[in-house]
mmCIF file with all atom_site columns, C-alpha atoms in Angstrom:
data_model
loop_
_atom_site.group_PDB
_atom_site.id
_atom_site.type_symbol
_atom_site.label_atom_id
_atom_site.label_alt_id
_atom_site.label_comp_id
_atom_site.label_asym_id
_atom_site.label_entity_id
_atom_site.label_seq_id
_atom_site.pdbx_PDB_ins_code
_atom_site.Cartn_x
_atom_site.Cartn_y
_atom_site.Cartn_z
_atom_site.occupancy
_atom_site.B_iso_or_equiv
_atom_site.pdbx_formal_charge
_atom_site.auth_seq_id
_atom_site.auth_comp_id
_atom_site.auth_asym_id
_atom_site.auth_atom_id
_atom_site.pdbx_PDB_model_num
ATOM 1   C CA . UNK A 1 1   ? 104.715 -23.992 94.621  1.00 0.00 ? 20  UNK A CA 1
ATOM 2   C CA . UNK A 1 2   ? 105.519 -20.646 96.220  1.00 0.00 ? 21  UNK A CA 1
ATOM 3   C CA . UNK A 1 3   ? 102.874 -17.921 96.167  1.00 0.00 ? 22  UNK A CA 1
ATOM 4   C CA . UNK A 1 4   ? 103.063 -15.478 93.266  1.00 0.00 ? 23  UNK A CA 1
ATOM 5   C CA . UNK A 1 5   ? 105.290 -12.469 93.771  1.00 0.00 ? 24  UNK A CA 1
ATOM 6   C CA . UNK A 1 6   ? 103.147 -9.386  94.156  1.00 0.00 ? 25  UNK A CA 1
ATOM 7   C CA . UNK A 1 7   ? 104.823 -6.002  94.113  1.00 0.00 ? 26  UNK A CA 1
ATOM 8   C CA . UNK A 1 8   ? 104.033 -4.297  97.417  1.00 0.00 ? 27  UNK A CA 1
ATOM 9   C CA . UNK A 1 9   ? 102.955 -0.683  97.320  1.00 0.00 ? 28  UNK A CA 1
ATOM 10  C CA . UNK A 1 10  ? 105.798 1.728   97.994  1.00 0.00 ? 29  UNK A CA 1
ATOM 11  C CA . UNK A 1 11  ? 105.719 4.267   100.745 1.00 0.00 ? 30  UNK A CA 1
ATOM 12  C CA . UNK A 1 12  ? 105.795 6.997   98.095  1.00 0.00 ? 31  UNK A CA 1
ATOM 13  C CA . UNK A 1 13  ? 103.104 7.694   95.584  1.00 0.00 ? 32  UNK A CA 1
ATOM 14  C CA . UNK A 1 14  ? 102.693 5.329   92.671  1.00 0.00 ? 33  UNK A CA 1
ATOM 15  C CA . UNK A 1 15  ? 103.587 6.701   89.324  1.00 0.00 ? 34  UNK A CA 1
ATOM 16  C CA . UNK A 1 16  ? 100.611 6.747   87.040  1.00 0.00 ? 35  UNK A CA 1
ATOM 17  C CA . UNK A 1 17  ? 101.600 5.941   83.495  1.00 0.00 ? 36  UNK A CA 1
ATOM 18  C CA . UNK A 1 18  ? 102.021 8.945   81.261  1.00 0.00 ? 37  UNK A CA 1
ATOM 19  C CA . UNK A 1 19  ? 99.503  9.403   78.479  1.00 0.00 ? 38  UNK A CA 1
ATOM 20  C CA . UNK A 1 20  ? 100.491 7.896   75.147  1.00 0.00 ? 39  UNK A CA 1
ATOM 21  C CA . UNK A 1 21  ? 103.143 9.726   73.207  1.00 0.00 ? 40  UNK A CA 1
ATOM 22  C CA . UNK A 1 22  ? 102.134 11.767  70.205  1.00 0.00 ? 41  UNK A CA 1
ATOM 23  C CA . UNK A 1 23  ? 101.464 9.840   66.996  1.00 0.00 ? 42  UNK A CA 1
ATOM 24  C CA . UNK A 1 24  ? 103.988 9.474   64.200  1.00 0.00 ? 43  UNK A CA 1
ATOM 25  C CA . UNK A 1 25  ? 102.647 12.507  62.282  1.00 0.00 ? 44  UNK A CA 1
ATOM 26  C CA . UNK A 1 26  ? 104.226 14.842  64.838  1.00 0.00 ? 45  UNK A CA 1
ATOM 27  C CA . UNK A 1 27  ? 107.662 15.032  66.495  1.00 0.00 ? 46  UNK A CA 1
ATOM 28  C CA . UNK A 1 28  ? 108.646 11.508  65.354  1.00 0.00 ? 47  UNK A CA 1
ATOM 29  C CA . UNK A 1 29  ? 107.221 9.790   68.462  1.00 0.00 ? 48  UNK A CA 1
ATOM 30  C CA . UNK A 1 30  ? 105.233 6.584   68.330  1.00 0.00 ? 49  UNK A CA 1
ATOM 31  C CA . UNK A 1 31  ? 103.708 4.429   71.011  1.00 0.00 ? 50  UNK A CA 1
ATOM 32  C CA . UNK A 1 32  ? 102.415 0.905   70.792  1.00 0.00 ? 51  UNK A CA 1
ATOM 33  C CA . UNK A 1 33  ? 98.673  0.983   71.458  1.00 0.00 ? 52  UNK A CA 1
ATOM 34  C CA . UNK A 1 34  ? 97.668  -0.007  74.983  1.00 0.00 ? 53  UNK A CA 1
ATOM 35  C CA . UNK A 1 35  ? 96.744  -3.664  75.298  1.00 0.00 ? 54  UNK A CA 1
ATOM 36  C CA . UNK A 1 36  ? 93.180  -4.723  75.920  1.00 0.00 ? 55  UNK A CA 1
ATOM 37  C CA . UNK A 1 37  ? 92.192  -5.068  79.591  1.00 0.00 ? 56  UNK A CA 1
ATOM 38  C CA . UNK A 1 38  ? 95.245  -6.386  81.399  1.00 0.00 ? 57  UNK A CA 1
ATOM 39  C CA . UNK A 1 39  ? 94.725  -9.787  82.964  1.00 0.00 ? 58  UNK A CA 1
ATOM 40  C CA . UNK A 1 40  ? 96.449  -9.913  86.322  1.00 0.00 ? 59  UNK A CA 1
ATOM 41  C CA . UNK A 1 41  ? 99.612  -11.955 86.110  1.00 0.00 ? 60  UNK A CA 1
ATOM 42  C CA . UNK A 1 42  ? 101.984 -12.827 88.925  1.00 0.00 ? 61  UNK A CA 1
ATOM 43  C CA . UNK A 1 43  ? 105.438 -11.319 88.565  1.00 0.00 ? 62  UNK A CA 1
ATOM 44  C CA . UNK A 1 44  ? 108.739 -13.084 89.007  1.00 0.00 ? 63  UNK A CA 1
ATOM 45  C CA . UNK A 1 45  ? 111.407 -11.449 91.194  1.00 0.00 ? 64  UNK A CA 1
ATOM 46  C CA . UNK A 1 46  ? 113.211 -9.634  88.343  1.00 0.00 ? 65  UNK A CA 1
ATOM 47  C CA . UNK A 1 47  ? 109.908 -8.626  86.705  1.00 0.00 ? 66  UNK A CA 1
ATOM 48  C CA . UNK A 1 48  ? 108.889 -7.155  90.082  1.00 0.00 ? 67  UNK A CA 1
ATOM 49  C CA . UNK A 1 49  ? 112.133 -5.177  90.254  1.00 0.00 ? 68  UNK A CA 1
ATOM 50  C CA . UNK A 1 50  ? 111.734 -3.824  86.715  1.00 0.00 ? 69  UNK A CA 1
ATOM 51  C CA . UNK A 1 51  ? 108.083 -2.890  87.297  1.00 0.00 ? 70  UNK A CA 1
ATOM 52  C CA . UNK A 1 52  ? 109.111 -1.197  90.557  1.00 0.00 ? 71  UNK A CA 1
ATOM 53  C CA . UNK A 1 53  ? 111.704 0.856   88.650  1.00 0.00 ? 72  UNK A CA 1
ATOM 54  C CA . UNK A 1 54  ? 109.098 1.914   86.072  1.00 0.00 ? 73  UNK A CA 1
ATOM 55  C CA . UNK A 1 55  ? 106.420 2.658   88.688  1.00 0.00 ? 74  UNK A CA 1
ATOM 56  C CA . UNK A 1 56  ? 108.788 4.645   90.907  1.00 0.00 ? 75  UNK A CA 1
ATOM 57  C CA . UNK A 1 57  ? 110.755 6.492   88.232  1.00 0.00 ? 76  UNK A CA 1
ATOM 58  C CA . UNK A 1 58  ? 108.487 6.563   85.201  1.00 0.00 ? 77  UNK A CA 1
ATOM 59  C CA . UNK A 1 59  ? 109.188 5.413   81.636  1.00 0.00 ? 78  UNK A CA 1
ATOM 60  C CA . UNK A 1 60  ? 112.743 4.277   80.971  1.00 0.00 ? 79  UNK A CA 1
ATOM 61  C CA . UNK A 1 61  ? 114.946 2.698   78.331  1.00 0.00 ? 80  UNK A CA 1
ATOM 62  C CA . UNK A 1 62  ? 116.560 -0.672  79.070  1.00 0.00 ? 81  UNK A CA 1
ATOM 63  C CA . UNK A 1 63  ? 119.824 1.130   79.885  1.00 0.00 ? 82  UNK A CA 1
ATOM 64  C CA . UNK A 1 64  ? 118.013 3.500   82.267  1.00 0.00 ? 83  UNK A CA 1
ATOM 65  C CA . UNK A 1 65  ? 116.378 0.507   83.980  1.00 0.00 ? 84  UNK A CA 1
ATOM 66  C CA . UNK A 1 66  ? 119.840 -1.034  84.427  1.00 0.00 ? 85  UNK A CA 1
ATOM 67  C CA . UNK A 1 67  ? 121.161 2.225   85.903  1.00 0.00 ? 86  UNK A CA 1
ATOM 68  C CA . UNK A 1 68  ? 118.194 2.447   88.297  1.00 0.00 ? 87  UNK A CA 1
ATOM 69  C CA . UNK A 1 69  ? 118.982 -1.134  89.369  1.00 0.00 ? 88  UNK A CA 1
ATOM 70  C CA . UNK A 1 70  ? 122.563 0.036   90.111  1.00 0.00 ? 89  UNK A CA 1
ATOM 71  C CA . UNK A 1 71  ? 123.936 -1.675  87.007  1.00 0.00 ? 90  UNK A CA 1
ATOM 72  C CA . UNK A 1 72  ? 123.268 -5.092  88.508  1.00 0.00 ? 91  UNK A CA 1
ATOM 73  C CA . UNK A 1 73  ? 121.882 -6.706  85.316  1.00 0.00 ? 92  UNK A CA 1
ATOM 74  C CA . UNK A 1 74  ? 122.989 -7.317  81.740  1.00 0.00 ? 93  UNK A CA 1
ATOM 75  C CA . UNK A 1 75  ? 121.368 -5.336  78.923  1.00 0.00 ? 94  UNK A CA 1
ATOM 76  C CA . UNK A 1 76  ? 120.054 -8.510  77.254  1.00 0.00 ? 95  UNK A CA 1
ATOM 77  C CA . UNK A 1 77  ? 118.501 -9.656  80.533  1.00 0.00 ? 96  UNK A CA 1
ATOM 78  C CA . UNK A 1 78  ? 116.589 -6.395  80.937  1.00 0.00 ? 97  UNK A CA 1
ATOM 79  C CA . UNK A 1 79  ? 115.461 -6.309  77.293  1.00 0.00 ? 98  UNK A CA 1
ATOM 80  C CA . UNK A 1 80  ? 114.175 -9.883  77.660  1.00 0.00 ? 99  UNK A CA 1
ATOM 81  C CA . UNK A 1 81  ? 112.294 -8.995  80.856  1.00 0.00 ? 100 UNK A CA 1
ATOM 82  C CA . UNK A 1 82  ? 110.777 -5.831  79.349  1.00 0.00 ? 101 UNK A CA 1
ATOM 83  C CA . UNK A 1 83  ? 109.695 -7.826  76.283  1.00 0.00 ? 102 UNK A CA 1
ATOM 84  C CA . UNK A 1 84  ? 108.005 -10.399 78.542  1.00 0.00 ? 103 UNK A CA 1
ATOM 85  C CA . UNK A 1 85  ? 106.300 -7.615  80.510  1.00 0.00 ? 104 UNK A CA 1
ATOM 86  C CA . UNK A 1 86  ? 105.117 -6.092  77.229  1.00 0.00 ? 105 UNK A CA 1
ATOM 87  C CA . UNK A 1 87  ? 103.730 -9.483  76.110  1.00 0.00 ? 106 UNK A CA 1
ATOM 88  C CA . UNK A 1 88  ? 101.894 -9.717  79.443  1.00 0.00 ? 107 UNK A CA 1
ATOM 89  C CA . UNK A 1 89  ? 100.394 -6.277  78.798  1.00 0.00 ? 108 UNK A CA 1
ATOM 90  C CA . UNK A 1 90  ? 102.089 -4.646  81.780  1.00 0.00 ? 109 UNK A CA 1
ATOM 91  C CA . UNK A 1 91  ? 104.373 -2.287  79.855  1.00 0.00 ? 110 UNK A CA 1
ATOM 92  C CA . UNK A 1 92  ? 104.132 -0.540  76.526  1.00 0.00 ? 111 UNK A CA 1
ATOM 93  C CA . UNK A 1 93  ? 106.974 0.364   74.221  1.00 0.00 ? 112 UNK A CA 1
ATOM 94  C CA . UNK A 1 94  ? 107.332 4.075   73.419  1.00 0.00 ? 113 UNK A CA 1
ATOM 95  C CA . UNK A 1 95  ? 109.536 5.022   70.496  1.00 0.00 ? 114 UNK A CA 1
ATOM 96  C CA . UNK A 1 96  ? 110.922 8.553   70.442  1.00 0.00 ? 115 UNK A CA 1
ATOM 97  C CA . UNK A 1 97  ? 113.113 8.893   67.378  1.00 0.00 ? 116 UNK A CA 1
ATOM 98  C CA . UNK A 1 98  ? 115.427 5.883   67.560  1.00 0.00 ? 117 UNK A CA 1
ATOM 99  C CA . UNK A 1 99  ? 115.140 5.487   71.326  1.00 0.00 ? 118 UNK A CA 1
ATOM 100 C CA . UNK A 1 100 ? 112.797 2.934   72.892  1.00 0.00 ? 119 UNK A CA 1
ATOM 101 C CA . UNK A 1 101 ? 111.400 3.502   76.370  1.00 0.00 ? 120 UNK A CA 1
ATOM 102 C CA . UNK A 1 102 ? 109.136 1.268   78.408  1.00 0.00 ? 121 UNK A CA 1
ATOM 103 C CA . UNK A 1 103 ? 106.199 2.619   80.402  1.00 0.00 ? 122 UNK A CA 1
ATOM 104 C CA . UNK A 1 104 ? 103.805 0.811   82.752  1.00 0.00 ? 123 UNK A CA 1
ATOM 105 C CA . UNK A 1 105 ? 100.299 0.338   81.336  1.00 0.00 ? 124 UNK A CA 1
ATOM 106 C CA . UNK A 1 106 ? 98.738  0.688   84.771  1.00 0.00 ? 125 UNK A CA 1
ATOM 107 C CA . UNK A 1 107 ? 99.693  2.172   88.125  1.00 0.00 ? 126 UNK A CA 1
ATOM 108 C CA . UNK A 1 108 ? 101.085 0.004   90.922  1.00 0.00 ? 127 UNK A CA 1
ATOM 109 C CA . UNK A 1 109 ? 97.867  0.268   92.947  1.00 0.00 ? 128 UNK A CA 1
ATOM 110 C CA . UNK A 1 110 ? 95.828  -0.807  89.906  1.00 0.00 ? 129 UNK A CA 1
ATOM 111 C CA . UNK A 1 111 ? 98.071  -3.860  89.458  1.00 0.00 ? 130 UNK A CA 1
ATOM 112 C CA . UNK A 1 112 ? 97.786  -4.769  93.151  1.00 0.00 ? 131 UNK A CA 1
ATOM 113 C CA . UNK A 1 113 ? 93.986  -4.412  93.037  1.00 0.00 ? 132 UNK A CA 1
ATOM 114 C CA . UNK A 1 114 ? 93.818  -6.608  89.918  1.00 0.00 ? 133 UNK A CA 1
ATOM 115 C CA . UNK A 1 115 ? 95.931  -9.275  91.647  1.00 0.00 ? 134 UNK A CA 1
ATOM 116 C CA . UNK A 1 116 ? 93.707  -9.159  94.747  1.00 0.00 ? 135 UNK A CA 1
ATOM 117 C CA . UNK A 1 117 ? 90.614  -9.633  92.577  1.00 0.00 ? 136 UNK A CA 1
ATOM 118 C CA . UNK A 1 118 ? 92.327  -12.470 90.682  1.00 0.00 ? 137 UNK A CA 1
ATOM 119 C CA . UNK A 1 119 ? 93.113  -14.242 93.955  1.00 0.00 ? 138 UNK A CA 1
ATOM 120 C CA . UNK A 1 120 ? 89.500  -13.831 95.115  1.00 0.00 ? 139 UNK A CA 1
ATOM 121 C CA . UNK A 1 121 ? 88.248  -15.164 91.774  1.00 0.00 ? 140 UNK A CA 1
ATOM 122 C CA . UNK A 1 122 ? 90.627  -18.141 91.916  1.00 0.00 ? 141 UNK A CA 1
ATOM 123 C CA . UNK A 1 123 ? 88.226  -20.189 93.989  1.00 0.00 ? 142 UNK A CA 1
ATOM 124 C CA . UNK A 1 124 ? 87.329  -20.995 97.511  1.00 0.00 ? 143 UNK A CA 1
ATOM 125 C CA . UNK A 1 125 ? 84.928  -19.153 99.742  1.00 0.00 ? 144 UNK A CA 1
ATOM 126 C CA . UNK A 1 126 ? 85.123  -15.439 98.853  1.00 0.00 ? 145 UNK A CA 1
ATOM 127 C CA . UNK A 1 127 ? 83.303  -14.333 102.011 1.00 0.00 ? 146 UNK A CA 1
ATOM 128 C CA . UNK A 1 128 ? 85.715  -16.245 104.257 1.00 0.00 ? 147 UNK A CA 1
ATOM 129 C CA . UNK A 1 129 ? 88.748  -14.970 102.350 1.00 0.00 ? 148 UNK A CA 1
ATOM 130 C CA . UNK A 1 130 ? 87.552  -11.353 102.575 1.00 0.00 ? 149 UNK A CA 1
ATOM 131 C CA . UNK A 1 131 ? 86.668  -11.718 106.275 1.00 0.00 ? 150 UNK A CA 1
ATOM 132 C CA . UNK A 1 132 ? 90.081  -13.241 107.023 1.00 0.00 ? 151 UNK A CA 1
ATOM 133 C CA . UNK A 1 133 ? 91.816  -10.447 105.103 1.00 0.00 ? 152 UNK A CA 1
ATOM 134 C CA . UNK A 1 134 ? 89.837  -7.729  106.897 1.00 0.00 ? 153 UNK A CA 1
ATOM 135 C CA . UNK A 1 135 ? 90.629  -9.335  110.288 1.00 0.00 ? 154 UNK A CA 1
ATOM 136 C CA . UNK A 1 136 ? 94.326  -8.778  109.552 1.00 0.00 ? 155 UNK A CA 1
ATOM 137 C CA . UNK A 1 137 ? 94.006  -5.055  108.760 1.00 0.00 ? 156 UNK A CA 1
ATOM 138 C CA . UNK A 1 138 ? 95.121  -2.362  111.182 1.00 0.00 ? 157 UNK A CA 1
ATOM 139 C CA . UNK A 1 139 ? 92.862  0.569   112.090 1.00 0.00 ? 158 UNK A CA 1
ATOM 140 C CA . UNK A 1 140 ? 94.222  2.863   109.369 1.00 0.00 ? 159 UNK A CA 1
ATOM 141 C CA . UNK A 1 141 ? 93.633  0.234   106.676 1.00 0.00 ? 160 UNK A CA 1
ATOM 142 C CA . UNK A 1 142 ? 90.125  -0.383  108.043 1.00 0.00 ? 161 UNK A CA 1
ATOM 143 C CA . UNK A 1 143 ? 89.417  3.360   107.755 1.00 0.00 ? 162 UNK A CA 1
ATOM 144 C CA . UNK A 1 144 ? 90.579  3.240   104.132 1.00 0.00 ? 163 UNK A CA 1
ATOM 145 C CA . UNK A 1 145 ? 88.295  0.258   103.419 1.00 0.00 ? 164 UNK A CA 1
ATOM 146 C CA . UNK A 1 146 ? 85.309  1.929   105.105 1.00 0.00 ? 165 UNK A CA 1
ATOM 147 C CA . UNK A 1 147 ? 85.896  5.145   103.156 1.00 0.00 ? 166 UNK A CA 1
ATOM 148 C CA . UNK A 1 148 ? 86.232  3.219   99.877  1.00 0.00 ? 167 UNK A CA 1
ATOM 149 C CA . UNK A 1 149 ? 82.977  1.352   100.556 1.00 0.00 ? 168 UNK A CA 1
ATOM 150 C CA . UNK A 1 150 ? 81.171  4.586   101.414 1.00 0.00 ? 169 UNK A CA 1
ATOM 151 C CA . UNK A 1 151 ? 82.425  6.247   98.216  1.00 0.00 ? 170 UNK A CA 1
ATOM 152 C CA . UNK A 1 152 ? 81.841  3.219   95.984  1.00 0.00 ? 171 UNK A CA 1
ATOM 153 C CA . UNK A 1 153 ? 79.121  3.424   93.382  1.00 0.00 ? 172 UNK A CA 1
ATOM 154 C CA . UNK A 1 154 ? 79.017  -0.355  93.105  1.00 0.00 ? 173 UNK A CA 1
ATOM 155 C CA . UNK A 1 155 ? 80.705  -2.807  90.764  1.00 0.00 ? 174 UNK A CA 1
ATOM 156 C CA . UNK A 1 156 ? 82.268  -1.307  87.665  1.00 0.00 ? 175 UNK A CA 1
ATOM 157 C CA . UNK A 1 157 ? 81.708  -4.327  85.459  1.00 0.00 ? 176 UNK A CA 1
#
């Protein structure tokens, strides 16, 4: 079938998820606990759009997501998508009073890195795949890779 949809990095900075809201003992806010380590999962086209909205604009209610998508989707469609994203561990539900907002559990660049690792782990010759990928990078990307290697303290497993 077609390759999995991976959300490309935006030209702006990725929004890092906000820290968890305060517990129920204060100000009436609750947050679902973050899921265990998020397994990388490919995103469908609408899931990619919703994640893009949350990464670019921060936590949002279903209605705010719809507004950020220029009202192009039904409320039930967006609530279904956000529920699926929550089940996949990519968003968490934040309750503030009676309102429910959805927030990404990881930043866009963290998701992209997890997907890249997943693809490398999927099989085949890792060395050839990495070499082929590096051959396609422009000079600026190569500088980024060299700097990341120089600053790396090794695997974080």
